[in-house]
Coordinates of C-alpha atoms and ligand atoms in Angstrom, one line a residue:
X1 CA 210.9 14.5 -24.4
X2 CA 211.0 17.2 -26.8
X3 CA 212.3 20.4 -26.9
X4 CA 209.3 22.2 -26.7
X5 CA 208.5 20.2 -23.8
X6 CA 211.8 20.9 -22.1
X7 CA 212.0 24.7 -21.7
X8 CA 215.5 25.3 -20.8
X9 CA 216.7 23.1 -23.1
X10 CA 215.0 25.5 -26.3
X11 CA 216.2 28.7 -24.5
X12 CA 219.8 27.7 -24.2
X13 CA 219.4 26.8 -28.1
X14 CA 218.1 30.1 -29.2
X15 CA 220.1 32.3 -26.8
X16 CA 221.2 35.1 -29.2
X17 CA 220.9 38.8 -28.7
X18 CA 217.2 39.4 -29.9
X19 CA 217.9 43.0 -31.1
X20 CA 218.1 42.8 -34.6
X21 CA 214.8 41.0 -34.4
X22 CA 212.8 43.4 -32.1
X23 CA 214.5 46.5 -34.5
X24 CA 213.3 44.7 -37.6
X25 CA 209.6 44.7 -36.0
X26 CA 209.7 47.8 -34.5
X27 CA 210.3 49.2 -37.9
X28 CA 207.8 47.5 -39.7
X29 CA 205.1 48.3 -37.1
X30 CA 206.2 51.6 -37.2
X31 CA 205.6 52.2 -41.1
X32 CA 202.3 50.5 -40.6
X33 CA 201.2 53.5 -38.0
X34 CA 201.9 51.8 -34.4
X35 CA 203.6 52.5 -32.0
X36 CA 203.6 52.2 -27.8
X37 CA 200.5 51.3 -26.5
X38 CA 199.5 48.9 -29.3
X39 CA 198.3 45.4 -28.6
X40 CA 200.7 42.8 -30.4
X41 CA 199.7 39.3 -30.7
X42 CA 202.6 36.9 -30.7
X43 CA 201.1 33.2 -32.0
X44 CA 203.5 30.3 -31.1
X45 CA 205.2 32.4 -28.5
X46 CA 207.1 29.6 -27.3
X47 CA 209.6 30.8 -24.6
X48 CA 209.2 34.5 -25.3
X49 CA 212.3 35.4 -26.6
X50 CA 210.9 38.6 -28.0
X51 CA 208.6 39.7 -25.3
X52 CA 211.1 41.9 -23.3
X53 CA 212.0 43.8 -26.2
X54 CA 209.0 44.7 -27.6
X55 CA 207.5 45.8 -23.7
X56 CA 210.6 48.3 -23.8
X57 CA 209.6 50.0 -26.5
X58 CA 206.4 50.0 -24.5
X59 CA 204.0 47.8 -27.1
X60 CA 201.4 45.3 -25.2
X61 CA 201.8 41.7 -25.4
X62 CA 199.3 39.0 -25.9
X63 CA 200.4 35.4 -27.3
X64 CA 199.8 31.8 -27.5
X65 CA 201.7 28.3 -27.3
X66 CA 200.5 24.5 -27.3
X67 CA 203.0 23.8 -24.8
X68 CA 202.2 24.5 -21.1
X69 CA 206.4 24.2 -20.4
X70 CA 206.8 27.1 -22.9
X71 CA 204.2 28.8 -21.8
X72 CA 205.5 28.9 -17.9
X73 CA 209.1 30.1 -19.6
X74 CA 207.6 33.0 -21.1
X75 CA 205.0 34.2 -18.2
X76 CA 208.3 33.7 -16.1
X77 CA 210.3 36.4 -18.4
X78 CA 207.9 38.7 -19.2
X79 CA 204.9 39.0 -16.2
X80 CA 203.2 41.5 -18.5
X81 CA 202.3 40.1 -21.1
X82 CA 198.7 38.0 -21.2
X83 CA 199.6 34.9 -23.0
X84 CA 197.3 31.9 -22.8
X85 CA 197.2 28.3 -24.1
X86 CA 196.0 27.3 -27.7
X87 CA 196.6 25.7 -30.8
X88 CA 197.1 28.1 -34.0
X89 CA 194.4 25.9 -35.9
X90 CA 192.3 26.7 -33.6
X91 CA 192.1 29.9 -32.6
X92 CA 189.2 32.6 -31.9
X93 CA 190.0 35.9 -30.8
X94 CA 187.8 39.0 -30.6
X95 CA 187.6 41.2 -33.7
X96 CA 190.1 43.8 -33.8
X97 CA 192.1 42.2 -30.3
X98 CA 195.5 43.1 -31.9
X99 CA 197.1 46.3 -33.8
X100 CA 199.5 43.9 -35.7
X101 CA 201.3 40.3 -34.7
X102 CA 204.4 38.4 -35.6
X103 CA 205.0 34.7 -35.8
X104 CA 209.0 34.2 -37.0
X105 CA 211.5 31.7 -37.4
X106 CA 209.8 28.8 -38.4
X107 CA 206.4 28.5 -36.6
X108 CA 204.1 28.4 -38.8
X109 CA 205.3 25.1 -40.5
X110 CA 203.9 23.6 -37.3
X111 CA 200.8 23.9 -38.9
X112 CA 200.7 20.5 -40.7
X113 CA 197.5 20.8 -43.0
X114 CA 197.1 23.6 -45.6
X115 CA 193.4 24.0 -44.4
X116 CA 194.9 24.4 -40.7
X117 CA 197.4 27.2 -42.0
X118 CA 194.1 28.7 -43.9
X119 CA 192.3 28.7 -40.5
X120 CA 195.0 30.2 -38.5
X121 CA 195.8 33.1 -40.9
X122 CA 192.1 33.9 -41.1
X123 CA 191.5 34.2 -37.4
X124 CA 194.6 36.4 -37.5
X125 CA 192.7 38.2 -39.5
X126 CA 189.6 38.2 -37.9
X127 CA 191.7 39.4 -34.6
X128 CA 193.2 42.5 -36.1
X129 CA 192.3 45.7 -37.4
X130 CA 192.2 46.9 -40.7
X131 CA 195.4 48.0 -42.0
X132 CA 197.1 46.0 -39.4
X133 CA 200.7 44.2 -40.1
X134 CA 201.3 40.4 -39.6
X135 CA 204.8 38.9 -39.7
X136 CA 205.3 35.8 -40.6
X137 CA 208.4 34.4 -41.2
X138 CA 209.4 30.5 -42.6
X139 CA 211.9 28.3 -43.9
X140 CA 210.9 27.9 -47.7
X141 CA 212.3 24.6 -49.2
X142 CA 214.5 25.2 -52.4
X143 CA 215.5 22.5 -54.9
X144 CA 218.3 20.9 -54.0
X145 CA 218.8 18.7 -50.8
X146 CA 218.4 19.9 -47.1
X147 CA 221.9 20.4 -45.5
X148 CA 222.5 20.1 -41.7
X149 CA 222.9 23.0 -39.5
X150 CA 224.5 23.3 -36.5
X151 CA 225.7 26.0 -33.8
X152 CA 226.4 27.0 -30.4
X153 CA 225.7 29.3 -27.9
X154 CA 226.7 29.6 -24.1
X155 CA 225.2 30.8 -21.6
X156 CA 226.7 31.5 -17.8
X157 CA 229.8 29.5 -18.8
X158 CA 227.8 26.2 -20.1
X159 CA 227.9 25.7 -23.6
X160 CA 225.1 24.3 -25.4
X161 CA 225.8 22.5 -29.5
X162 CA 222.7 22.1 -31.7
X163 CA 222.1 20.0 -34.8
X164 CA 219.1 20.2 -36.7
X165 CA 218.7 17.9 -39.4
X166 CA 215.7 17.5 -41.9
X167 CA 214.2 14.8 -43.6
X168 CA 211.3 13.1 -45.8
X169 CA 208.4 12.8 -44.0
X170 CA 205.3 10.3 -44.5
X171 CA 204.8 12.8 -47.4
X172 CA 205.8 15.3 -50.0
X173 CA 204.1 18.2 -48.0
X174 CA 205.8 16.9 -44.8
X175 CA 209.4 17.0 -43.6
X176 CA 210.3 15.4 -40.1
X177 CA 212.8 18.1 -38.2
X178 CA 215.5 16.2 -36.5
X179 CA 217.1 18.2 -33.1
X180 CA 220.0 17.0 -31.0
X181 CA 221.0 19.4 -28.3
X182 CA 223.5 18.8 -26.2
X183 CA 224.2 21.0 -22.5
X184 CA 227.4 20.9 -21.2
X185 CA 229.0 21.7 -17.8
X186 CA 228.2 20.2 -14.3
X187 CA 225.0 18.8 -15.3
X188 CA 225.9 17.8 -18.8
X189 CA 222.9 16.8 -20.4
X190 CA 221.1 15.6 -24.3
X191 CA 217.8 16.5 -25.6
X192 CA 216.6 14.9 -28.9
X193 CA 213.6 16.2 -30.7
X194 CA 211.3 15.1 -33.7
X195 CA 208.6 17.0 -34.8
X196 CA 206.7 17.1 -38.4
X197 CA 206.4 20.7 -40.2
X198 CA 204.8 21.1 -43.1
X199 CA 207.1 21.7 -46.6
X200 CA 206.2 25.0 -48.1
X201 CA 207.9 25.3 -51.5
X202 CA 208.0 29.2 -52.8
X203 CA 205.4 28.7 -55.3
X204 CA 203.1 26.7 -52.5
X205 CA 203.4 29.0 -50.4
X206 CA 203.1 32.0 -53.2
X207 CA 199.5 30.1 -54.4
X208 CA 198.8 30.2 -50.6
X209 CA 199.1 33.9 -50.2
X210 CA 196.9 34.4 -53.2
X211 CA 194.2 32.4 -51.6
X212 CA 194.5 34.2 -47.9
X213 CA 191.5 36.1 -47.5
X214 CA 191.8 39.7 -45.2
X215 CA 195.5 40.1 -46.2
X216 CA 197.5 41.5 -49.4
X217 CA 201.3 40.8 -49.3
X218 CA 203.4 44.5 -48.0
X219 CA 206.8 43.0 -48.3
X220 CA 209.1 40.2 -48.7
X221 CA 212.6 40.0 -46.6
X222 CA 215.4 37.4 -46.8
X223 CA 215.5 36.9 -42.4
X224 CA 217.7 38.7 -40.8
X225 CA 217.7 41.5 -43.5
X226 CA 217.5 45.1 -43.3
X227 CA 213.6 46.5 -43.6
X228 CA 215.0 48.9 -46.0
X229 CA 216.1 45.9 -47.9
X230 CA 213.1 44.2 -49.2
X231 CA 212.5 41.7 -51.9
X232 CA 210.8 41.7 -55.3
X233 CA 209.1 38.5 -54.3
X234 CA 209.5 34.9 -53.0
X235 CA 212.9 33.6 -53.8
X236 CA 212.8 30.5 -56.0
X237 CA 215.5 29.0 -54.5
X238 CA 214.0 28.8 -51.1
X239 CA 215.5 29.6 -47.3
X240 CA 214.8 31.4 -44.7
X241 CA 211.8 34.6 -45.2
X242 CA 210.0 36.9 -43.2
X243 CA 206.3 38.1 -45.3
X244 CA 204.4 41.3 -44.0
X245 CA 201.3 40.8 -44.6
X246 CA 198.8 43.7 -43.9
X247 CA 195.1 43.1 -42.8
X248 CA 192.8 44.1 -45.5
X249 CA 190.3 46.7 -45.0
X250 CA 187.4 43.7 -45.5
X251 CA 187.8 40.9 -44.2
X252 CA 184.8 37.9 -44.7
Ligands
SAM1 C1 210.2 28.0 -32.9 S1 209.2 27.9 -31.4 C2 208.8 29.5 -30.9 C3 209.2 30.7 -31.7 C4 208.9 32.0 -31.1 N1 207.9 32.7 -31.9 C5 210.3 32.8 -31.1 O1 210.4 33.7 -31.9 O2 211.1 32.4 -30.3 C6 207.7 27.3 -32.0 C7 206.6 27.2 -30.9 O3 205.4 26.8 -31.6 C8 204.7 26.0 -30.6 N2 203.7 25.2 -31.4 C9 203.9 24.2 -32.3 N3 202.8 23.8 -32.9 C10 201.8 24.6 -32.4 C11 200.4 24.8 -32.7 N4 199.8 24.0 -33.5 N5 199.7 25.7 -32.0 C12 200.3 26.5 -31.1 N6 201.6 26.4 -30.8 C13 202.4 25.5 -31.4 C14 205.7 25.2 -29.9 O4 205.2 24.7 -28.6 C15 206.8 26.2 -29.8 O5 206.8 26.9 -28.6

């Protein structure tokens, strides 16, 4: 079993304060005109770690996992917000659904195939208003070789360790991401997860963006950075960004 298939399991592994995210989007959204009462689309919501904080600054939630355990996580936390089951390659949503949506950490490398990334970010697109913002953030692979990570978090007195690990995967656009959680306390427990995501280099994903059709590129942020903070493009050395992209006003 996964970890997107074990609920608890991803929580526990991402439990950190959300704020910095949620003031990072509120910011953004902010400078592109919304504010409370806008629709925000949330692809790849997984357990809805952002949904509470966004529905107290009074924005209105829709999103979308593949996994049904996920899913039931994130209706649990946040009963407000219409979320629904689908895959991000496949997705079809009414023009203009959303005011602007977000996608961060590292969802969007889910999306294996280049012409599945191209589908997704055009029915984004197609499901947002003009001048709308999109957020996406990624992992970008640099140079040298992929080093381990690993933390901890604890929740209620249980402590929970991760290690992530990547490696090469059937091919050069493909990297297999390698989880081991482990849950401690009464009910100690391990969850090991493997899941293919596709391997965007800066200048892939850079020739990507050039190709998107409905966006043009609004700003670039190392993740975790101040909005005021941007940068003057996609770092060549890879890591972890966050891209605004804002909906054009024609789209095709
Ligand atoms: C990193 S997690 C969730 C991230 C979430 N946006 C957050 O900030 O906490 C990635 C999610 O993507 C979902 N996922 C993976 N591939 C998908 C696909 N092709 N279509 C829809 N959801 C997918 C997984 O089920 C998982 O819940």
């Amino acid at each position: 079993m996964g970890w997107y298939e074990d609920a608890d399991a991803y929580d526990r592994a991402f439990d950190f304060p959300p704020d910095r995210e949620i003031r990072f989007l509120d910011a953004i959204f902010r400078r592109a005109g919304l504010g409370p009462g806008t629709h925000i689309l949330e692809p790849m919501v997984g357990t809805g770690r952002l949904l509470p904080g966004l529905t107290a600054l009074g924005y209105r939630l829709l999103g979308f996992d593949a996994s049904p355990a996920m899913l039931a996580r994130a209706r649990t936390r946040c009963p407000d917000a219409l979320l629904f089951r689908a895959r991000a390659e496949r997705l079809a949503l009414a023009a203009g659904s959303a005011g602007g949506a977000h996608c961060l950490i590292d969802s969007f490398r889910y999306i294996r195939e280049a012409v599945g990334a191209s589908a997704f970010v055009d029915a984004v697109a197609h499901a947002l208003r003009p001048g709308a913002p999109f957020l996406v953030g990624l992992d970008l692979a640099g140079p040298g070789e992929e080093q381990p990570e690993s933390w901890s978090t604890t929740r209620g007195g249980t402590r929970t360790e991760v290690r992530l690990e990547r490696r090469p995967g059937p091919s050069q656009d493909l990297e297999w991401m390698e989880v081991l959680v482990r849950i401690e306390g009464p009910a100690p427990r391990t969850v090991r997860s493997r899941t293919l995501q596709r391997r965007w280099t800066p200048e892939a994903f850079c020739r990507f963006l050039d190709g998107c059709r409905g966006f043009s590129v609004a700003g670039i942020w190392r993740r975790g950075e101040d909005p005021d903070r941007a940068l003057d493009g996609l770092p060549r050395s890879g890591g972890p960004v966050v891209v605004a992209l804002l909906r054009e006003s024609t789209h095709p």
